[in-house]
Short mmCIF file of C-alpha atoms and ligand atoms in Angstrom, two decimals:
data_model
loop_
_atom_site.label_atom_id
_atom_site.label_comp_id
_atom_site.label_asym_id
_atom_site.label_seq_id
_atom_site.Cartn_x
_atom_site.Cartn_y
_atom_site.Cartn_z
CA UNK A 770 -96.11 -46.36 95.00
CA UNK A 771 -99.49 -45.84 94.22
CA UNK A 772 -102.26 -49.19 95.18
CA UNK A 773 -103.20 -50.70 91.85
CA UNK A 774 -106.91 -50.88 90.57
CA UNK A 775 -108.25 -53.61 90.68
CA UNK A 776 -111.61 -54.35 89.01
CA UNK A 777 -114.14 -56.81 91.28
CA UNK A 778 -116.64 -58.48 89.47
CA UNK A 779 -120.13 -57.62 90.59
CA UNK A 780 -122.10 -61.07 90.50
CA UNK A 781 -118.83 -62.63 92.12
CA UNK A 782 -120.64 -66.16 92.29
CA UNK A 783 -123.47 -64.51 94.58
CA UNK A 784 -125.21 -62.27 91.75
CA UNK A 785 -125.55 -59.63 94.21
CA UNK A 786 -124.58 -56.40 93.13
CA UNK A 787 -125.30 -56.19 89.86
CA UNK A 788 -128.93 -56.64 89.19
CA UNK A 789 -129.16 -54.34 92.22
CA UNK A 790 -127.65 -51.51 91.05
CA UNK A 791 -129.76 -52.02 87.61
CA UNK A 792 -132.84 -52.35 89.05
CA UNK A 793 -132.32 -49.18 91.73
CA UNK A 794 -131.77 -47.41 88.09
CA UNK A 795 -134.39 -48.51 86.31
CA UNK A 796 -136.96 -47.56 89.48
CA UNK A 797 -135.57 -44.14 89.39
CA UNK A 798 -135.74 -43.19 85.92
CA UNK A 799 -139.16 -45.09 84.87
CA UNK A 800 -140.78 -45.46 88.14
CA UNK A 801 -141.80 -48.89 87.90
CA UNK A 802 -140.48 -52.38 88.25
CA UNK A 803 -138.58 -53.99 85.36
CA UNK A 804 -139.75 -57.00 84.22
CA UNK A 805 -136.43 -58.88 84.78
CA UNK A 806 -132.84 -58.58 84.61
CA UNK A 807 -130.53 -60.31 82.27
CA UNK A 808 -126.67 -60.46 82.04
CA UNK A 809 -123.60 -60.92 79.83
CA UNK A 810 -119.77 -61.51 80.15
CA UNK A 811 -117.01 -59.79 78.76
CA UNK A 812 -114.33 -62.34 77.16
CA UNK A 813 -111.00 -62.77 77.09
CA UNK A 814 -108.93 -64.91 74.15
CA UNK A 815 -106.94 -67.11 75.88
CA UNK A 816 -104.54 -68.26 73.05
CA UNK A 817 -104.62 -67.87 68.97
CA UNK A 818 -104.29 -64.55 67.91
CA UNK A 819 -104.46 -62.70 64.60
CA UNK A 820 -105.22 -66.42 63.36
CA UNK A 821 -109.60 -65.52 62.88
CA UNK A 822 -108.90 -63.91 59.51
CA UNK A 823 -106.50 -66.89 58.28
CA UNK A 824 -109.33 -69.10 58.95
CA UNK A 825 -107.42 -70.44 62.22
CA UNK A 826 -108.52 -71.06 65.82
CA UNK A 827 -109.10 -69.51 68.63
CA UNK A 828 -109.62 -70.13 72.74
CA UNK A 829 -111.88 -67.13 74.73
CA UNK A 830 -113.31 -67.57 77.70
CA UNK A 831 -115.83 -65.58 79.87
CA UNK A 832 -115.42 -63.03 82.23
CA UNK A 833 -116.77 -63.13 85.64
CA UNK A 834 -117.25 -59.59 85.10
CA UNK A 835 -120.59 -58.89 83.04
CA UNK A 836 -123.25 -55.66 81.90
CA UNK A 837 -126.57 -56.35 83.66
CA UNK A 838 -129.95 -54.76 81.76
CA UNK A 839 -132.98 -54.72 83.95
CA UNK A 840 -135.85 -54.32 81.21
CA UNK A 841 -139.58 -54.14 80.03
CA UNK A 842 -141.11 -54.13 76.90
CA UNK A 843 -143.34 -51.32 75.77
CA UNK A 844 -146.56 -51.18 73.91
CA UNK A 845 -145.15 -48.55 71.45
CA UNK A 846 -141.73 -48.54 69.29
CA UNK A 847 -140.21 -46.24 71.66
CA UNK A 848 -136.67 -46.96 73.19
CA UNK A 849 -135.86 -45.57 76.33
CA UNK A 850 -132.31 -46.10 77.57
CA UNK A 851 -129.93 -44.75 80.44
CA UNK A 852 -126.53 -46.15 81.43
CA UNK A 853 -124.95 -46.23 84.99
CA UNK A 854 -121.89 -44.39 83.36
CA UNK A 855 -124.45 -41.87 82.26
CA UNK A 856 -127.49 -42.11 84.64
CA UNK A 857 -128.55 -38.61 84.04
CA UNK A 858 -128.96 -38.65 80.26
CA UNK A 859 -132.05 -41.39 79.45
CA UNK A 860 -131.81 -41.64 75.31
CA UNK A 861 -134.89 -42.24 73.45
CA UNK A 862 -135.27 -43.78 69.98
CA UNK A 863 -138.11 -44.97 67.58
CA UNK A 864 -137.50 -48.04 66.10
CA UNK A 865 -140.21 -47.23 62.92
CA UNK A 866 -138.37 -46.62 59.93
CA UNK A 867 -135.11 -47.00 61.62
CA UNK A 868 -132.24 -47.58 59.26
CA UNK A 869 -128.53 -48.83 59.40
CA UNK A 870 -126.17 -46.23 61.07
CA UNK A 871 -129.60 -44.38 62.36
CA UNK A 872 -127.88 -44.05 65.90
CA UNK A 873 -125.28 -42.96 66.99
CA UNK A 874 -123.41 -42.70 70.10
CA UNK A 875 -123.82 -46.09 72.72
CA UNK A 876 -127.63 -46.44 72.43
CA UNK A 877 -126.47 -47.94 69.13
CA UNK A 878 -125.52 -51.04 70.49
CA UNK A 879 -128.96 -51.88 72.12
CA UNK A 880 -130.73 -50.55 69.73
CA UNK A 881 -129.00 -52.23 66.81
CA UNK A 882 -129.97 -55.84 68.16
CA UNK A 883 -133.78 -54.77 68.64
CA UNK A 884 -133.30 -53.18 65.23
CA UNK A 885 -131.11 -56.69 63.57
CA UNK A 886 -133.92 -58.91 64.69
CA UNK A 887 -136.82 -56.68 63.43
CA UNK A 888 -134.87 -57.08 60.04
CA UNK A 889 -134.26 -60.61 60.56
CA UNK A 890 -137.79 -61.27 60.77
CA UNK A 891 -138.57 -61.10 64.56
CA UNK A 892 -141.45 -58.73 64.01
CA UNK A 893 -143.02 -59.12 67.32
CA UNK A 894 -139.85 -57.35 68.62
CA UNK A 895 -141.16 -54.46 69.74
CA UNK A 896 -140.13 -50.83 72.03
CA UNK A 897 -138.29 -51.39 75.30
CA UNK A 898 -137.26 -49.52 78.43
CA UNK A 899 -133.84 -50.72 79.66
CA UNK A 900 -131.30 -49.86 82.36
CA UNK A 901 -127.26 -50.73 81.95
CA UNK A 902 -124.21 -51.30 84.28
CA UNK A 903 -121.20 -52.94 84.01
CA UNK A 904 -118.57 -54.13 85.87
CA UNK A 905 -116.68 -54.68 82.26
CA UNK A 906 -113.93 -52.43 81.81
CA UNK A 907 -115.08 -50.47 78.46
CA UNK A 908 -112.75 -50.29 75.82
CA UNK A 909 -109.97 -53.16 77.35
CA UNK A 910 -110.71 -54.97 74.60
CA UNK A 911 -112.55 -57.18 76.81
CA UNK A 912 -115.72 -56.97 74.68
CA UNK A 913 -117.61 -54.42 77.22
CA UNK A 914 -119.44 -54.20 73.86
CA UNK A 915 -120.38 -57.57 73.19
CA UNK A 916 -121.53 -58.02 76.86
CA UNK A 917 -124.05 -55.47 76.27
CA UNK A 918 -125.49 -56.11 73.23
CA UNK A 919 -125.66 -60.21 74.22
CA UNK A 920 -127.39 -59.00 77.67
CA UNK A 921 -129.79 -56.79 75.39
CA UNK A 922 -130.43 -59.73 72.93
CA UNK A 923 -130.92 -62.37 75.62
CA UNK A 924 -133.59 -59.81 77.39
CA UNK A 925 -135.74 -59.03 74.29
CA UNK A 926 -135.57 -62.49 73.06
CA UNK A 927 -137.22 -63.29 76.45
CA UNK A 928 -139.86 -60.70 76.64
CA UNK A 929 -141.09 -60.81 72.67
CA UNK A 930 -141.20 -64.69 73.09
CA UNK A 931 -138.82 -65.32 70.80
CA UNK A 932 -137.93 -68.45 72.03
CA UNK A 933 -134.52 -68.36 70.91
CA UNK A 934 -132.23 -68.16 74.53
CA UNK A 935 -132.94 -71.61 75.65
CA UNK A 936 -130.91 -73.44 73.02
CA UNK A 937 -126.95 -73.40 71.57
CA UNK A 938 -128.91 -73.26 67.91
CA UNK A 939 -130.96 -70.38 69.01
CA UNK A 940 -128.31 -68.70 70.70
CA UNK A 941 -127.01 -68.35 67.24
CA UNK A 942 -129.72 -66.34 65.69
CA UNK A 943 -129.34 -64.00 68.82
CA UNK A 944 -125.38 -63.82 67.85
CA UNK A 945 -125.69 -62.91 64.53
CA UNK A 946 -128.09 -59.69 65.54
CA UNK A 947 -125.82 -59.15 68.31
CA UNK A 948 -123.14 -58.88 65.56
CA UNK A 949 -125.29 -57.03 63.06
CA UNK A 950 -125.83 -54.51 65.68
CA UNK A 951 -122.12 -53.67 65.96
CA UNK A 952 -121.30 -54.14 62.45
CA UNK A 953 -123.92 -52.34 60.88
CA UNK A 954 -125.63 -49.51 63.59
CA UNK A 955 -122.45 -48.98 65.59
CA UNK A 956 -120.45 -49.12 62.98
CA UNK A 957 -118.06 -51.01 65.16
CA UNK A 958 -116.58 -54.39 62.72
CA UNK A 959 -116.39 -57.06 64.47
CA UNK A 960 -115.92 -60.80 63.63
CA UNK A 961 -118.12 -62.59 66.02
CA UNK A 962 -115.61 -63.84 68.43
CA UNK A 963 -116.92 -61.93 71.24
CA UNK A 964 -120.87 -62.29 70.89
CA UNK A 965 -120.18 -66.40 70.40
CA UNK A 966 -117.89 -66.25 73.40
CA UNK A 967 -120.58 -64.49 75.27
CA UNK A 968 -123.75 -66.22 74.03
CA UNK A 969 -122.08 -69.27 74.65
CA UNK A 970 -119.17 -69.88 76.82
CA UNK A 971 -119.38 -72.04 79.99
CA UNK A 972 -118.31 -71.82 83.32
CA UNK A 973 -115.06 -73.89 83.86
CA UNK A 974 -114.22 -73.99 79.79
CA UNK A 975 -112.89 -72.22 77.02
CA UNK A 976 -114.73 -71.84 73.71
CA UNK A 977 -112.54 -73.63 70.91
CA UNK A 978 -113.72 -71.43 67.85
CA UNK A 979 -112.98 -72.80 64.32
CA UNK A 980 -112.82 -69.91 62.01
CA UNK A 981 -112.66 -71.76 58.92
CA UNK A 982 -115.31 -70.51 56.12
CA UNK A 983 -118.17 -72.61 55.45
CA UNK A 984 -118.49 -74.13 59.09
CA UNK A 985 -121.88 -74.07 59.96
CA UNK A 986 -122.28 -71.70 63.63
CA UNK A 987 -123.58 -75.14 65.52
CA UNK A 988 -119.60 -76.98 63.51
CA UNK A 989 -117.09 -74.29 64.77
CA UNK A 990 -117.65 -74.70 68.48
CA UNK A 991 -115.90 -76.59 71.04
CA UNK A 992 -116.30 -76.44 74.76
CA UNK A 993 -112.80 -77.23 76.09
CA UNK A 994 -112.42 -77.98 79.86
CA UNK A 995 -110.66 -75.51 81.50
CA UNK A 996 -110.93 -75.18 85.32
CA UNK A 997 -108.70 -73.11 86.57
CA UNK A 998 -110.23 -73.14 90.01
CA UNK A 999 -109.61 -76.94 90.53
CA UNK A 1000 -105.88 -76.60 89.60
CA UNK A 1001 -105.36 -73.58 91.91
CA UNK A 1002 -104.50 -71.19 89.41
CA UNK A 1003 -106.58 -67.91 88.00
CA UNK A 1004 -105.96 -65.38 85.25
CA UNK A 1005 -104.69 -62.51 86.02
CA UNK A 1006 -105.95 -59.62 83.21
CA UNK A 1007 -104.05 -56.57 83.40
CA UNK A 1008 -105.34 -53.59 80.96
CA UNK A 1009 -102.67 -51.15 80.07
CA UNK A 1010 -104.74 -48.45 78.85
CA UNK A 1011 -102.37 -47.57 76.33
CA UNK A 1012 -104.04 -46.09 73.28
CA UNK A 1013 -105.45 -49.06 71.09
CA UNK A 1014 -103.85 -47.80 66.98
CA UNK A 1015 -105.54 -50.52 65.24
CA UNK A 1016 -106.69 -47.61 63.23
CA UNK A 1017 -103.44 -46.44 61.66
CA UNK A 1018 -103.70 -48.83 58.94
CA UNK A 1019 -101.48 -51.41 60.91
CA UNK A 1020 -104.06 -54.71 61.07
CA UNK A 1021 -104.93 -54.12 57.29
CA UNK A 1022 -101.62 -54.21 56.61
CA UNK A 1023 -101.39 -57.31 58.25
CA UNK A 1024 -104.27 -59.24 57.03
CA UNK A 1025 -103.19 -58.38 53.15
CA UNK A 1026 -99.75 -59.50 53.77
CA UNK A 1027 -101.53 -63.22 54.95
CA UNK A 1028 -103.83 -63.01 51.99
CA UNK A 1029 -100.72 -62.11 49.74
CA UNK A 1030 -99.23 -64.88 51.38
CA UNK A 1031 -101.50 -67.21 50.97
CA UNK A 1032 -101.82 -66.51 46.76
CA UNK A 1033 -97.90 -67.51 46.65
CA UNK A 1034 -98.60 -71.00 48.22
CA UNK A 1035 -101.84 -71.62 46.35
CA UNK A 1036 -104.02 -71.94 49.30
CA UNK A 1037 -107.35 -70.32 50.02
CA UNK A 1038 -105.95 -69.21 53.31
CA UNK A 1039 -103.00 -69.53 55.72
CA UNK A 1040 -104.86 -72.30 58.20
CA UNK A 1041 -104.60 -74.36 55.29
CA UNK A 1042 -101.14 -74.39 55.42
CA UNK A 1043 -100.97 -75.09 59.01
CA UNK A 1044 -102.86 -77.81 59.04
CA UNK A 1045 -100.53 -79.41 56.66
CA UNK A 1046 -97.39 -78.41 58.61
CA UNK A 1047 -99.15 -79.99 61.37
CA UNK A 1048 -99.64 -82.70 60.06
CA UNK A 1049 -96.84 -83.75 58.57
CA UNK A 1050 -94.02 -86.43 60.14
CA UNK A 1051 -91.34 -83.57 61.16
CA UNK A 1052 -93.32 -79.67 61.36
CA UNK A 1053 -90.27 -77.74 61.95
CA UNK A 1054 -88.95 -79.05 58.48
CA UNK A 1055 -92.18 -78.69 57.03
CA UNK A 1056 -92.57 -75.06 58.43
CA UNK A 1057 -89.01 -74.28 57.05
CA UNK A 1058 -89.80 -75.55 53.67
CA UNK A 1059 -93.10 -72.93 53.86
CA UNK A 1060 -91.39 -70.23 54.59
CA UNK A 1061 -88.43 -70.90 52.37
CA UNK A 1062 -91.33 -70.40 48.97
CA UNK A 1063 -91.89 -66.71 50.82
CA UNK A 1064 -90.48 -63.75 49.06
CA UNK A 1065 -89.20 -62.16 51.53
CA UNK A 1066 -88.32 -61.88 55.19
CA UNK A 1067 -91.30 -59.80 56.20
CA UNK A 1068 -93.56 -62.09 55.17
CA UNK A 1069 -91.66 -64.72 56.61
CA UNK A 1070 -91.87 -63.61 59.91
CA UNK A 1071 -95.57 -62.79 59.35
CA UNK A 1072 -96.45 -66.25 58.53
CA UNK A 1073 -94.53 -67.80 60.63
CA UNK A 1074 -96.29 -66.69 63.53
CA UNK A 1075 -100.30 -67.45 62.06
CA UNK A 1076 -98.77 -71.10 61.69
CA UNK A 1077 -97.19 -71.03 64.87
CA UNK A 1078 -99.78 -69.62 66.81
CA UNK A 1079 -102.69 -72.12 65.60
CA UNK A 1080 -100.48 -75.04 66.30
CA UNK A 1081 -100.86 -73.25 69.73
CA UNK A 1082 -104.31 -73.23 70.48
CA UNK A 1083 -104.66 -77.02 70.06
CA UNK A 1084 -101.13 -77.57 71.65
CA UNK A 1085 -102.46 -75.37 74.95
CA UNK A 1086 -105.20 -77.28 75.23
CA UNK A 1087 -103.56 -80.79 74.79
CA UNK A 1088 -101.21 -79.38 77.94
CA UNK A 1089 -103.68 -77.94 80.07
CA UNK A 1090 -105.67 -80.95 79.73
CA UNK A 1091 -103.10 -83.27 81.02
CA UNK A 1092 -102.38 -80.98 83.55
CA UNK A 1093 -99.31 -79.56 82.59
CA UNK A 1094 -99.40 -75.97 83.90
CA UNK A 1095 -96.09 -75.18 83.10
CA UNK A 1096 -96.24 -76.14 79.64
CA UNK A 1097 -99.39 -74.15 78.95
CA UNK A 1098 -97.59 -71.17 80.76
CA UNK A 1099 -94.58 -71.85 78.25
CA UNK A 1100 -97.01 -71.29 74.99
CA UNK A 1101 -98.26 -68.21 76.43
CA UNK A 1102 -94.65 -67.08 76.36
CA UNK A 1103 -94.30 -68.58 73.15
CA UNK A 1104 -97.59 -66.81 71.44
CA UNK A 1105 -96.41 -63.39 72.94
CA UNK A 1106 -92.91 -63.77 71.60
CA UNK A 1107 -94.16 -64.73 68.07
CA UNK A 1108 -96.24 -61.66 68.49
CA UNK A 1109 -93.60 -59.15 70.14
CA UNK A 1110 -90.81 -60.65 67.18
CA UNK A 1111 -92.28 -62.07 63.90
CA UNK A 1112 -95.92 -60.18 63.96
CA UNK A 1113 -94.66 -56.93 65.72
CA UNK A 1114 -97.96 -55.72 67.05
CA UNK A 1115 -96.77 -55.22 70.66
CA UNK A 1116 -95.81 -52.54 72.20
CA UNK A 1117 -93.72 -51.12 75.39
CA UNK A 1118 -96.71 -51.46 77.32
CA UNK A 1119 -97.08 -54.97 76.59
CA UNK A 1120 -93.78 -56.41 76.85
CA UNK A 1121 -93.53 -54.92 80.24
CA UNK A 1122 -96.27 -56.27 81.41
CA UNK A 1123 -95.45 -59.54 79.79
CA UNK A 1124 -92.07 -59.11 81.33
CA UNK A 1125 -92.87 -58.23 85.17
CA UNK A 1126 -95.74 -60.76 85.07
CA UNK A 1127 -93.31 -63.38 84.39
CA UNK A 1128 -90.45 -62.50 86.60
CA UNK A 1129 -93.23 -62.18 89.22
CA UNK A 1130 -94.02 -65.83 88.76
CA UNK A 1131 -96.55 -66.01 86.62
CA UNK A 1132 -96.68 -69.59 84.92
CA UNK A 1133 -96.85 -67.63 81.42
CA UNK A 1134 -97.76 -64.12 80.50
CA UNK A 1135 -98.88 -62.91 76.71
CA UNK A 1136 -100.81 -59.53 75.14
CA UNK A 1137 -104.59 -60.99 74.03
CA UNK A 1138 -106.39 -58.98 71.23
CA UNK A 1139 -105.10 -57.15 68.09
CA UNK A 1140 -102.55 -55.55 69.84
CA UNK A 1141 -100.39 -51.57 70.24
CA UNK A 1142 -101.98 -51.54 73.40
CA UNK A 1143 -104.82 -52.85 75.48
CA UNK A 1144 -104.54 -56.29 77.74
CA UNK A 1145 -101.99 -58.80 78.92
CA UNK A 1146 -103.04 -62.04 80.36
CA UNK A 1147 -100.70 -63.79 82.81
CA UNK A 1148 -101.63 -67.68 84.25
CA UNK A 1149 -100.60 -67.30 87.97
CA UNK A 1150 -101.61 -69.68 91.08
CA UNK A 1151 -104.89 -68.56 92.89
CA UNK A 1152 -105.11 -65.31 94.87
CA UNK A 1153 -101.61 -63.84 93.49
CA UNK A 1154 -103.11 -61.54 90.88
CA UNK A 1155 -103.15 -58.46 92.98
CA UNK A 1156 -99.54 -58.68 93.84
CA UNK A 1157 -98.47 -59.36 90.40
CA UNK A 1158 -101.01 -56.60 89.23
CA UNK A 1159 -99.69 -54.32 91.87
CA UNK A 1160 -95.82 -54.91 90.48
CA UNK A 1161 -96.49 -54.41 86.78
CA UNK A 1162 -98.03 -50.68 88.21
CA UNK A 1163 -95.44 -49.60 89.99
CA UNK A 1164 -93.16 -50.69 86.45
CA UNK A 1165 -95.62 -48.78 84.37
CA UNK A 1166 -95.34 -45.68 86.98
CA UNK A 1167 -91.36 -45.96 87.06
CA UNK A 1168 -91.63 -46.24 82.89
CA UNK A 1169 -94.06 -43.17 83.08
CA UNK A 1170 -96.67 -45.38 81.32
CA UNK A 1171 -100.60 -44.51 81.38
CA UNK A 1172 -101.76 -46.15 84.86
CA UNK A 1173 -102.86 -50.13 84.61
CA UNK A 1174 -105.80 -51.66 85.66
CA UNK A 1175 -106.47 -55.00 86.73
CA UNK A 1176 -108.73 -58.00 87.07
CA UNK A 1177 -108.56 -61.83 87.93
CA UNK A 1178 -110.55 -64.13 86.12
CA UNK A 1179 -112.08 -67.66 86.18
CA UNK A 1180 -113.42 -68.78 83.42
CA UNK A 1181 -117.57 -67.88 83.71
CA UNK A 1182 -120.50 -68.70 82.19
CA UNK A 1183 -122.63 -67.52 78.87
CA UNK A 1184 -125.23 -64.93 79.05
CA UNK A 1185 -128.31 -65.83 81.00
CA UNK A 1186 -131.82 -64.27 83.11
CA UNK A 1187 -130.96 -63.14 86.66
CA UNK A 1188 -133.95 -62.40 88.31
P1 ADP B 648 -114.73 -53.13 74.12
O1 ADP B 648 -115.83 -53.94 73.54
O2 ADP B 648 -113.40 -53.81 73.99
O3 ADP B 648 -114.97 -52.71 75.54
P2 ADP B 648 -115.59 -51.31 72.10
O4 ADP B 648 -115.00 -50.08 71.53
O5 ADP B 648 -115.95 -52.42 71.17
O6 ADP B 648 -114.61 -51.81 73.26
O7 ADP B 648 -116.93 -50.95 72.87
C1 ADP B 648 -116.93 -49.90 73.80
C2 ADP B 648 -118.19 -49.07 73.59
O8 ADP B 648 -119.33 -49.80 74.04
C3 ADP B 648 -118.18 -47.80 74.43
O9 ADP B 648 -117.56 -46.76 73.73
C4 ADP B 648 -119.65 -47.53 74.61
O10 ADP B 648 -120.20 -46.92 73.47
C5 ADP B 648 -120.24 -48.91 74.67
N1 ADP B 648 -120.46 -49.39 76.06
C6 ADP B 648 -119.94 -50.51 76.62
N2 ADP B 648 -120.40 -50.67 77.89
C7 ADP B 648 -121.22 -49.64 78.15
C8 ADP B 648 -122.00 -49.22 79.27
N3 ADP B 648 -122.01 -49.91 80.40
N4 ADP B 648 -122.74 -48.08 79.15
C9 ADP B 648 -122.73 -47.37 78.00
N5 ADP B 648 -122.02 -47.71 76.92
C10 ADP B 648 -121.27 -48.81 76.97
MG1 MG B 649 -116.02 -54.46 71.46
#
């Protein structure tokens, strides 16, 4: 059987590797120093899924594994940018008379944030030259994206004396170009899950995030405590690499059947709902009663899982926080069967993983994301996420699935200067 791949995170505690690879870039493609290097995590949900859009809750945390930029500024509005996975092609952009969608390929990420705070108001943001590598897997749905544009927004916040990085408040003004960027150079739409867990996430917790409309950006976040390293467990993230077919029309369908949904019981959304359910003396009755004014069974399912699955969040918490390990492995099973059986967006993929993670001991295994491929997370003691890792490959080569990849994970901390 072929060894497993395992992805090491660079900064590993010791912040070695990383800024030193960036910085050896930078000197070889501009011939000077940078003036510093920055960092941000990629992010994994931990629990709460499809539940954003029905104005629910969900749990990321950070990676350990982040993108490093080593940067300056420039006196011009010139962009020069290279990429470790490309460090022969340096991209150059103006940012005069730049418009939305006026890049294209990955410079749009970077560029969009410098762009999103010039049209935010941050005039004094000005041209940049900037060296990038990661130790995030791209496209694992582990917000490789995110981590770059938070490390790019955290840099030139920093160098134009923007004086926005040092504070939660601030952090939120960097967020929202971080998201603008994505949204509206990139193209790429995105909610904001993954530049909040970024921007803000600490080492040793999980970001609660309300998604409720009308919370202010400073109201929706929690910091939960969640050390795994003091109970002698880690996460184990395994990326199947199976083609992501969000696209296909399959999450829209989704979200309208919730909104549909949430029309026929005269609520504004579906968290609404749950928060009665919830609330009330005896929630499976109360759940039953729900889904009993649906139309039909489709729908049932459907919205049985969004109330479900934010009970969840709150419920993991509440068990991981008395130390219950088991329990909190138990609604990771739960939130992947609700996903596998009532919001069918798994796939083979998944459910093997899901399935070999758990007869491999894992305390509780479940697919994080949108779902039809990318990552399973699995809550396993400390140090057994290579064997684990190295089992769901050799199922995946036996299946003829695409070959895994794997990483463990402690929860890490928010984006921030390295050197
Ligand atoms: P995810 O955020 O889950 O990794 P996305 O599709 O949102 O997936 O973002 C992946 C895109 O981000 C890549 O296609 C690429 O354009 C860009 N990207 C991420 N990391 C890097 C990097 N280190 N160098 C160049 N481009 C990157
Ligand atoms: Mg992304």
């Amino acid at each position: 059987m072929r060894q497993v791949q395992f992805l090491e995170a660079w900064s590993g505690g010791e912040a070695g590797q990383g800024p030193e690879q960036v910085v050896t870039l930078f000197r070889r493609v501009y011939g000077q120093e940078p003036e510093g290097v920055w960092s941000a995590p990629g992010r994994v949900n931990l629990i709460g899924e499809h539940t954003d859009y029905n104005a629910g809750l969900c749990l990321p945390i950070a990676l350990p594994h982040r993108t490093f930029v080593a940067l300056s500024p420039r006196r011009d509005h010139q962009v020069r940018l290279v990429s470790s996975m490309t460090p022969d092609a340096c991209v150059q952009v103006g940012l005069d008379g730049l418009q939305a969608r006026g890049v294209t390929g990955w410079a749009s990420y970077p560029v969009g944030v410098a762009w999103a705070l010039r049209e935010a108001g941050y005039d004094q943001v000005g041209g940049f030259d900037m060296a990038l590598a990661s130790c995030v897997p791209v496209g694992s749905g582990l917000s490789s994206s995110a981590a770059m544009t938070c490390s790019t927004a955290l840099a030139l916040d920093e160098v134009f004396g923007l004086g926005l990085g040092g504070s939660d408040q601030g952090r939120v003004t960097l967020i929202e170009a971080a998201v603008k960027a994505e949204n509206d150079m990139a193209g790429a739409s995105t909610g904001g899950m993954d530049q909040s867990a970024s921007m803000r996430c600490r080492a040793g917790k999980a970001l609660r995030l309300d998604c409720r409309p009308g919370l202010t950006a400073m109201e929706n976040v929690t910091q939960v405590p969640f050390d795994l390293k003091e109970r002698g467990l880690e996460l184990l993230v395994v990326d199947t690499q199976a083609q992501h077919q969000l696209n296909d029309g399959q999450y829209e369908q989704r979200r309208s059947t919730c909104e549909k949904a949430a029309r026929i019981l005269g609520v504004d959304n579906l968290r609404q709902v749950a928060d009665q359910v919830s609330a009330s003396r005896d929630p499976a009755a109360a759940l039953q009663e729900v889904l009993d004014r649906l139309p039909d069974e489709v729908t049932r399912h459907r919205v049985r899982h969004v109330i479900t699955e934010i009970a969840r969040v709150d419920q993991f918490i509440e068990a991981f926080g008395r130390g219950d390990v088991h329990e909190a492995g138990r609604l990771f099973d739960a939130s992947h069967d609700s996903l596998r059986d009532d919001y069918q967006v798994t796939s083979p993929e998944l459910d093997l993983a899901v399935d070999v993670a758990r007869a491999e001991g894992a305390y509780g295994a479940r697919m994080t994301g949108g779902g039809f491929g990318g990552s399973v997370i699995a809550l396993v003691n400390a140090g057994k996420s290579r064997d684990v890792a190295q089992k769901i490959a050799d199922g995946f080569q036996a299946r003829g699935f695409h070959e895994p990849r794997a990483l463990a994970a402690l929860p890490s901390s928010s984006a921030r200067k390295e050197c």
